[in-house]
Coordinates of N, CA and C and ligand atoms in Angstrom, one line a residue:
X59 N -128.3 27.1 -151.2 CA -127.2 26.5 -152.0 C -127.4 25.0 -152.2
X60 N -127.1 24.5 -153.1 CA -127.1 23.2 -153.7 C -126.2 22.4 -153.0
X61 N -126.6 21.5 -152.3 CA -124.9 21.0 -151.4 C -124.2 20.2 -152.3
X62 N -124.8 19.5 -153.9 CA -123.9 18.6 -154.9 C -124.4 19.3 -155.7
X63 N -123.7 20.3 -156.2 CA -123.5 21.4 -157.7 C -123.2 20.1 -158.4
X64 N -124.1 20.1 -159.5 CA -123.5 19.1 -160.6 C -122.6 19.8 -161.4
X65 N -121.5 18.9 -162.2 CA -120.5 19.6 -162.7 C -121.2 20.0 -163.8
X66 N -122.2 19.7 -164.7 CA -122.9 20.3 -165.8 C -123.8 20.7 -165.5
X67 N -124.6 21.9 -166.1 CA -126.2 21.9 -166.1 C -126.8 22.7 -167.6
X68 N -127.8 22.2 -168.2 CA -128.4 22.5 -169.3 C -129.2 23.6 -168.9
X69 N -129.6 24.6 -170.8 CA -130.4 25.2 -170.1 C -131.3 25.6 -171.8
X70 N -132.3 26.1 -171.6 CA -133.5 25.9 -173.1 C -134.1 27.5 -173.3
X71 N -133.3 28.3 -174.5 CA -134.3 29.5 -174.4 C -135.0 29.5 -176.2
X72 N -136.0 30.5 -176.7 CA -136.7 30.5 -177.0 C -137.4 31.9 -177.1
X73 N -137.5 32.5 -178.4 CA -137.7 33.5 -178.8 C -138.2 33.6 -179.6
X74 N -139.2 34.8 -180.2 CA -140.1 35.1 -181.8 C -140.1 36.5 -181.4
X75 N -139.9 37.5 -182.4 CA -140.0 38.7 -182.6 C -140.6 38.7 -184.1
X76 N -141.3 40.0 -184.4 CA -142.0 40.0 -185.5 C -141.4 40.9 -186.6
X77 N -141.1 40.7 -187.7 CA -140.6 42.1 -188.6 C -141.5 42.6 -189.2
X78 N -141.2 43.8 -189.3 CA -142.0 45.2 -189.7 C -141.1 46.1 -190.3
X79 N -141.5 46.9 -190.9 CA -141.2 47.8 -191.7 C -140.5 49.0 -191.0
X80 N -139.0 49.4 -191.6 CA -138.6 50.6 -190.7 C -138.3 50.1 -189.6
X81 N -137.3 49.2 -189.4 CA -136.9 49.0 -188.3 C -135.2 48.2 -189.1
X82 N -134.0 48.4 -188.5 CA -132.6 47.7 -188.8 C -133.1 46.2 -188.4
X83 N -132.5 45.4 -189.0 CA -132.6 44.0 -188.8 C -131.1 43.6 -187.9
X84 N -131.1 43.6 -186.2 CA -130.1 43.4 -185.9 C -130.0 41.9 -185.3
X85 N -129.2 41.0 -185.4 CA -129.5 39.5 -184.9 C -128.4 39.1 -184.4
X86 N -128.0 38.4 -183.6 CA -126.4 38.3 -183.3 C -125.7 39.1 -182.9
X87 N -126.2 40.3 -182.1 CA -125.4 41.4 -182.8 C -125.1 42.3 -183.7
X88 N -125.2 42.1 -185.2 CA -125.4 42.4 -186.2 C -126.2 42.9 -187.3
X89 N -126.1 44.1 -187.3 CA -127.2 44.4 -188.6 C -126.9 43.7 -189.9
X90 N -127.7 43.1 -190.0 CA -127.9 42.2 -191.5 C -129.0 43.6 -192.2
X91 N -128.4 43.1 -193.9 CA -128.8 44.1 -195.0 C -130.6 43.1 -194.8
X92 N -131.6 43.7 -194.4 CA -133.0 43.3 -195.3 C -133.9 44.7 -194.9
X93 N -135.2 43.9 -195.8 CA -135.9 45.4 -196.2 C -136.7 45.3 -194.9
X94 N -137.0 44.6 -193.7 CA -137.4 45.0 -192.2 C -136.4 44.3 -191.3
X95 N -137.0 45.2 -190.0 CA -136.0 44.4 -189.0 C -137.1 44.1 -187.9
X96 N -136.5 43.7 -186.9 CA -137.3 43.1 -185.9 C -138.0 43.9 -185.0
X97 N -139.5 43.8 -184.4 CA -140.1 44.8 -183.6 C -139.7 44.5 -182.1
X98 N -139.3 45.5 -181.5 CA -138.9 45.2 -179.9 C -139.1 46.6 -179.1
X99 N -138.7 46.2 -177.8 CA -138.4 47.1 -177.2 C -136.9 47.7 -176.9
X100 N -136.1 46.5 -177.1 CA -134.7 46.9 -177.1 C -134.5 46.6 -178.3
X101 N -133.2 46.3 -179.1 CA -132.8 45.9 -180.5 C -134.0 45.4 -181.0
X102 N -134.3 44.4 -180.2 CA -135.6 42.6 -180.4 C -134.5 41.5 -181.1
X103 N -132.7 41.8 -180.6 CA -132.2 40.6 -181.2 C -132.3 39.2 -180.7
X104 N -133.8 39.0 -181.6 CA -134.3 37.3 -181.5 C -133.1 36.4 -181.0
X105 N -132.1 36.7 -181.4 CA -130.6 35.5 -181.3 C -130.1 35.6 -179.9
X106 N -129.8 36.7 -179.4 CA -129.3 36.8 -178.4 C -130.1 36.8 -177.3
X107 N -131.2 36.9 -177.5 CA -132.3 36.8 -176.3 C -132.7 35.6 -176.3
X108 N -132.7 34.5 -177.3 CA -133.1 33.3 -177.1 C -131.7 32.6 -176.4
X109 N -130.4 33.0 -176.7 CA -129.1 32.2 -176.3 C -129.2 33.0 -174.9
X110 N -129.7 33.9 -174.0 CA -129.3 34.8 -173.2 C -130.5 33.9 -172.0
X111 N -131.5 33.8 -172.7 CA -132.9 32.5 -171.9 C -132.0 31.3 -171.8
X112 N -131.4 30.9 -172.4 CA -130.6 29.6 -172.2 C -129.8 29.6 -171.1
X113 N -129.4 30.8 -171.4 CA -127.9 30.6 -170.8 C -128.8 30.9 -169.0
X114 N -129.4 31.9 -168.8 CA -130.2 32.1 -167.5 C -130.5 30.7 -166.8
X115 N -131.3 30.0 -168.4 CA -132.1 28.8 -167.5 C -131.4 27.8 -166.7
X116 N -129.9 27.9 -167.9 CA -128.9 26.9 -167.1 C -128.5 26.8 -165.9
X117 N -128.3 28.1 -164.9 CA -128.4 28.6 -163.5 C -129.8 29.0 -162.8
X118 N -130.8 28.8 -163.5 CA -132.0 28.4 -162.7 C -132.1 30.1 -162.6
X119 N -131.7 31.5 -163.0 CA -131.6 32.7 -163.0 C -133.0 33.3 -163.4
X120 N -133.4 33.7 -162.9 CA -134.9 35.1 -163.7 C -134.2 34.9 -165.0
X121 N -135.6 34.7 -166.0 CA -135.5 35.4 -167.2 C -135.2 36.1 -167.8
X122 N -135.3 36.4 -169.1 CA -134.4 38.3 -169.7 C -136.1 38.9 -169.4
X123 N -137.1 38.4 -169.1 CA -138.4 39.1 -169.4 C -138.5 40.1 -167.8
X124 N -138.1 39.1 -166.8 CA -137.7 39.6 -165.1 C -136.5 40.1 -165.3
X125 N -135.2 40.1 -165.8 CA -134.4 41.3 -165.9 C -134.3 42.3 -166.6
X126 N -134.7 42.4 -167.3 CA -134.9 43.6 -168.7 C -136.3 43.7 -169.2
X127 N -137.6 44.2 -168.3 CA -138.7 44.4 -168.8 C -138.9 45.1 -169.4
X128 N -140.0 44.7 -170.7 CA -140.0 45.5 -171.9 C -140.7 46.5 -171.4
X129 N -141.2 47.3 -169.9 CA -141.7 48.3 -169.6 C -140.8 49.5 -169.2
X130 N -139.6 48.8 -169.0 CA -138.4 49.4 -168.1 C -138.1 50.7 -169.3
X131 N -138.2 51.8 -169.5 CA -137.8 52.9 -169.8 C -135.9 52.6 -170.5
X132 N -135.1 52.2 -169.6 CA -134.0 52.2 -169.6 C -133.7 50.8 -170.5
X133 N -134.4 49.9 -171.0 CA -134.1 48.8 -172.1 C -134.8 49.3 -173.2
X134 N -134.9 50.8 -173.5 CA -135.8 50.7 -174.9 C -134.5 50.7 -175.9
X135 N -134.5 50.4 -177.0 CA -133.7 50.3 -177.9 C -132.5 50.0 -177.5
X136 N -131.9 49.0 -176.5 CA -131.1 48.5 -175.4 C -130.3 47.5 -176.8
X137 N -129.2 47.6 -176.6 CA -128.3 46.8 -177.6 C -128.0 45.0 -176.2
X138 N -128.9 44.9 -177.4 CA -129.0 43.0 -176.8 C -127.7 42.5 -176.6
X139 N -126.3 42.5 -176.8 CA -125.4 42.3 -176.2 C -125.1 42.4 -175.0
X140 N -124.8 43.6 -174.1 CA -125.4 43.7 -172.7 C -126.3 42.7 -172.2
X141 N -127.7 42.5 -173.0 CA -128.5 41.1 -172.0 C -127.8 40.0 -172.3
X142 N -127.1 39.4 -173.1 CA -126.2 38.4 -173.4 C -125.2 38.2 -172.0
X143 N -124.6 39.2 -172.4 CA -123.8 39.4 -170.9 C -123.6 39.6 -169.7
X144 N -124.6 39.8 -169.3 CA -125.8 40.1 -168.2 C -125.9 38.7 -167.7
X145 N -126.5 37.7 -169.2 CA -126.5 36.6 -168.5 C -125.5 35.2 -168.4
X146 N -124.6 35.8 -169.2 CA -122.7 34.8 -168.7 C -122.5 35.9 -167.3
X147 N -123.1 36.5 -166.9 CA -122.3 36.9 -165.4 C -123.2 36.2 -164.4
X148 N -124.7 36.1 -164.9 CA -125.2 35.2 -164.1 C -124.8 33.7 -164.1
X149 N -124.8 33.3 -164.7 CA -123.5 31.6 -164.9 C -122.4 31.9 -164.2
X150 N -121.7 32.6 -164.0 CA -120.6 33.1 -163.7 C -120.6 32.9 -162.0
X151 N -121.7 34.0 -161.7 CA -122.2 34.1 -160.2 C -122.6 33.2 -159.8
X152 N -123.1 32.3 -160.3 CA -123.7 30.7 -159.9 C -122.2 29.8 -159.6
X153 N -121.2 30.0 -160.3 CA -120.0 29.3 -160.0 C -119.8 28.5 -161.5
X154 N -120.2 28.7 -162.2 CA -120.9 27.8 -163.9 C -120.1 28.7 -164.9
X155 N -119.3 27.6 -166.4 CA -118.4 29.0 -167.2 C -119.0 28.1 -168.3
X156 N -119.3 28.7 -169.7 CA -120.0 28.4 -170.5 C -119.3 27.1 -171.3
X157 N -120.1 26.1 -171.4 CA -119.4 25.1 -172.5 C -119.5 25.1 -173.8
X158 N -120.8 25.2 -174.3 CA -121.3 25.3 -175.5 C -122.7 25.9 -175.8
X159 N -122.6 26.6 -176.7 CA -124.0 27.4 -177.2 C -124.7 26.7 -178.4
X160 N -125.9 26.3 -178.8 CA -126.5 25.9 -180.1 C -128.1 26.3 -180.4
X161 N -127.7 27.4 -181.1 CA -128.9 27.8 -181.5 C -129.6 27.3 -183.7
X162 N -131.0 27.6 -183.5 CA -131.3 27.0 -184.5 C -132.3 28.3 -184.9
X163 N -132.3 28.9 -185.9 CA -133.0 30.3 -186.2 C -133.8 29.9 -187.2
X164 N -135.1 30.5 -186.7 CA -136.5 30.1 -188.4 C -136.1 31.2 -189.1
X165 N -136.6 31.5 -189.9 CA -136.8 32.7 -191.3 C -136.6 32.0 -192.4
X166 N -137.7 33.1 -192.9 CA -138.0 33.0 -194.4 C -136.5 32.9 -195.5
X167 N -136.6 34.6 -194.6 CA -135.7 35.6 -195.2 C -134.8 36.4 -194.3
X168 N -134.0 36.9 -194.1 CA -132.7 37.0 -194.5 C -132.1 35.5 -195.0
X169 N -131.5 34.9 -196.1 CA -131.0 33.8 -196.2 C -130.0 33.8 -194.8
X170 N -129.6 33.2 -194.1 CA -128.6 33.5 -193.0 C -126.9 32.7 -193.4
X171 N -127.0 32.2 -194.3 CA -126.0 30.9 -194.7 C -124.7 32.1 -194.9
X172 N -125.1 33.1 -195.7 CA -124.1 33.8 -195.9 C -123.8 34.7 -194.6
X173 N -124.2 34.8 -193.8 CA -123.5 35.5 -192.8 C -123.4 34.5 -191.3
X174 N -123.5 33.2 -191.2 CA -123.3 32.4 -190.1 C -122.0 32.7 -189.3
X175 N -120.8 32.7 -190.4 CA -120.0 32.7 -189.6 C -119.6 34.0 -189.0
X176 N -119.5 34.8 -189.8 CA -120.1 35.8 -188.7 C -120.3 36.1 -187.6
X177 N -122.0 35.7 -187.8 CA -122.9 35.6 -186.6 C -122.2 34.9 -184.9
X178 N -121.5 33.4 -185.9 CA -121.0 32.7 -184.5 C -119.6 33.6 -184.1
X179 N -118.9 34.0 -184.7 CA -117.6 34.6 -184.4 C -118.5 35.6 -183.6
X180 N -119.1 36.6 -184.0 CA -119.7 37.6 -182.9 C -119.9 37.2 -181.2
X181 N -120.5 36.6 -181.5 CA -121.4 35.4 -180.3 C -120.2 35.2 -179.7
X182 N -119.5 34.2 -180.3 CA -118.3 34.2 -179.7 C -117.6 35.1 -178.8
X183 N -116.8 36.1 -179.5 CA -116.8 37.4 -179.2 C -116.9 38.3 -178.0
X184 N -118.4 38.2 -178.2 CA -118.8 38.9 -177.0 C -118.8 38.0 -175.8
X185 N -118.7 37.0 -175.9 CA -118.8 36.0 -174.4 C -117.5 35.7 -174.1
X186 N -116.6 35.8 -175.0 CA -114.9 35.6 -174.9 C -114.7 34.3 -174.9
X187 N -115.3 33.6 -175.8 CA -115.2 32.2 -175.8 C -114.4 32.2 -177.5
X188 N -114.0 30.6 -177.8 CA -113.5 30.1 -178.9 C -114.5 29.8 -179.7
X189 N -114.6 30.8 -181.2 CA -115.8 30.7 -181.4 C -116.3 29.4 -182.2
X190 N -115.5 28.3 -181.9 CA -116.1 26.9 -182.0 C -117.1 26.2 -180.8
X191 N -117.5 26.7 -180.1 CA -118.0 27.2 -178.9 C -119.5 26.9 -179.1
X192 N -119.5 28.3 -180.3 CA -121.5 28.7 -180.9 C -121.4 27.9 -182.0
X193 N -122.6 27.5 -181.9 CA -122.9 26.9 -183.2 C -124.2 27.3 -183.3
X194 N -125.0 27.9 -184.7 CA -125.8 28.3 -185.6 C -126.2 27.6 -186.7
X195 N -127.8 27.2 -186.6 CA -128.0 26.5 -187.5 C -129.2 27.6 -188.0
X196 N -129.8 27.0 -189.4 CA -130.7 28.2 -189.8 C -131.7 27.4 -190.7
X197 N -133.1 27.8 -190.5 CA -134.0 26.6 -191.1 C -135.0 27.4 -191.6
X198 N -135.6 27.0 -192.6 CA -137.3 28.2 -192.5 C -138.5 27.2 -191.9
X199 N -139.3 27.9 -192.2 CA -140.9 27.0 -191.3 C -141.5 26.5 -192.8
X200 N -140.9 26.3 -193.9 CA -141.3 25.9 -194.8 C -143.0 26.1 -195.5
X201 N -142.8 27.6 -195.0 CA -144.3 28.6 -195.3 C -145.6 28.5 -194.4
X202 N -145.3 27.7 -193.4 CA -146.5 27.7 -192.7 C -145.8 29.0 -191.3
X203 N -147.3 29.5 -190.6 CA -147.9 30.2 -190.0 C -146.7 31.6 -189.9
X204 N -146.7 31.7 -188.9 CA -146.4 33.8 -188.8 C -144.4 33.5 -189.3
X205 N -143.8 32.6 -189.0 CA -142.4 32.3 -189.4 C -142.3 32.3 -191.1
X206 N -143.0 31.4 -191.5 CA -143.3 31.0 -193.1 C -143.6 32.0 -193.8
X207 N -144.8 33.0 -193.1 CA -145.0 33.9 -194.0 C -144.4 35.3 -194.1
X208 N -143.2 35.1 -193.3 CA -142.3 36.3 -193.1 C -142.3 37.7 -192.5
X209 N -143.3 37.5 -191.3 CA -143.9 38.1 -189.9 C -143.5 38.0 -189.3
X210 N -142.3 37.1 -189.4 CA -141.5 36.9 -187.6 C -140.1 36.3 -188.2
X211 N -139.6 36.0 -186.8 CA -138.6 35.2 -187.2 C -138.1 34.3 -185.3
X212 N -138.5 33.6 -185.6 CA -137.9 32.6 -184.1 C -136.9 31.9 -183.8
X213 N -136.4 31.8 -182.7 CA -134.8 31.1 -182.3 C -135.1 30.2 -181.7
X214 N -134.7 28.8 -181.2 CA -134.8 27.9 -180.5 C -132.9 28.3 -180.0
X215 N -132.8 27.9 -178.2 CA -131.4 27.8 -178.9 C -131.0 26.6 -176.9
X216 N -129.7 26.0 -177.0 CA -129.4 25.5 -175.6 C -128.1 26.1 -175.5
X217 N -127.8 25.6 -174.0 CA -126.5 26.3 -173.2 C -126.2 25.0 -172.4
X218 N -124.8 24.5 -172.6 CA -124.3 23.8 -171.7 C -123.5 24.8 -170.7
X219 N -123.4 24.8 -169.2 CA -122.4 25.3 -168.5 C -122.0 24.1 -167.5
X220 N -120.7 24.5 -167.5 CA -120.0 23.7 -166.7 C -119.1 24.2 -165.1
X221 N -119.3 23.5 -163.9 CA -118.8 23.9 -163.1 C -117.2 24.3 -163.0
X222 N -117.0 25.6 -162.4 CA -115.4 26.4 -162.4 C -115.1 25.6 -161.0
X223 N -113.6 24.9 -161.2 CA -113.3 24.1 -160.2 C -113.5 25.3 -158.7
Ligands
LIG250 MG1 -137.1 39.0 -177.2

């Protein structure tokens, strides 16, 4: 145990999944309308696995890659929500209650502008927070490498948590 728990602690996750053909495009949560979705072993929601790394790292917690291995039988087409919340219980168990979420999503394509709010209300949502809470930004790779050319799609995202008195 930590003998001076800081009342904050940051945390940095970080995801790429690739789309392919014949697969639902689910991100946030949500199936968005496009003509692929993401390759995975569970959903592959790029969003939630990058905010779910975050939120882990902020409690210094195993990975989603050490909790939900993509070998594990029991995470195949696994609704990424669960790992989301998986890892606010690990914050939770640490003594830590979420402050803020901010993630920043590459792609080409799905345009995302029209479904942000959405996206953050979901987010919200599921973690039972005020969905001013998440914040979602959306950017392309401006055509360079596997992001640009509409092969992938990547998340950068952080997690503030804050110590429960
Ligand atoms: Mg992933």
């Amino acid at each position: 145990m930590d003998p001076e728990p800081p009342p904050f602690r940051v945390g940095f996750g970080y995801d790429l999944h690739r789309l392919v053909e014949g697969r639902p495009l689910i991100l946030g949560g949500l199936r968005l309308e496009h003509s692929q979705g993401l390759d995975g072993h569970s959903d592959a929601d790029v969003l939630l696995h990058a905010l779910a790394d975050a939120l882990l790292g902020a409690v210094a917690a195993p990975d989603i890659g050490q909790l939900f291995p993509n070998t594990d039988p029991a995470c195949k087409d696994m609704d990424s929500s669960r790992i989301l919340q998986a890892a606010q219980e690990h914050v939770e168990a640490a003594g830590y209650a979420i402050a803020n979420l901010d993630a920043t999503v590459l792609a080409e394509a799905p345009k995302l502008a029209p479904h942000r709010t959405a996206l953050q209300e979901n987010i919200a949502r599921l973690l039972g927070l005020p969905h001013g809470r998440v914040s979602l930004k959306a950017t392309t790779n401006e055509g360079q490498d596997a992001v640009g050319q509409r092969a992938a799609i990547a998340v950068h995202a952080v997690a503030l948590v804050y110590r429960q008195a």
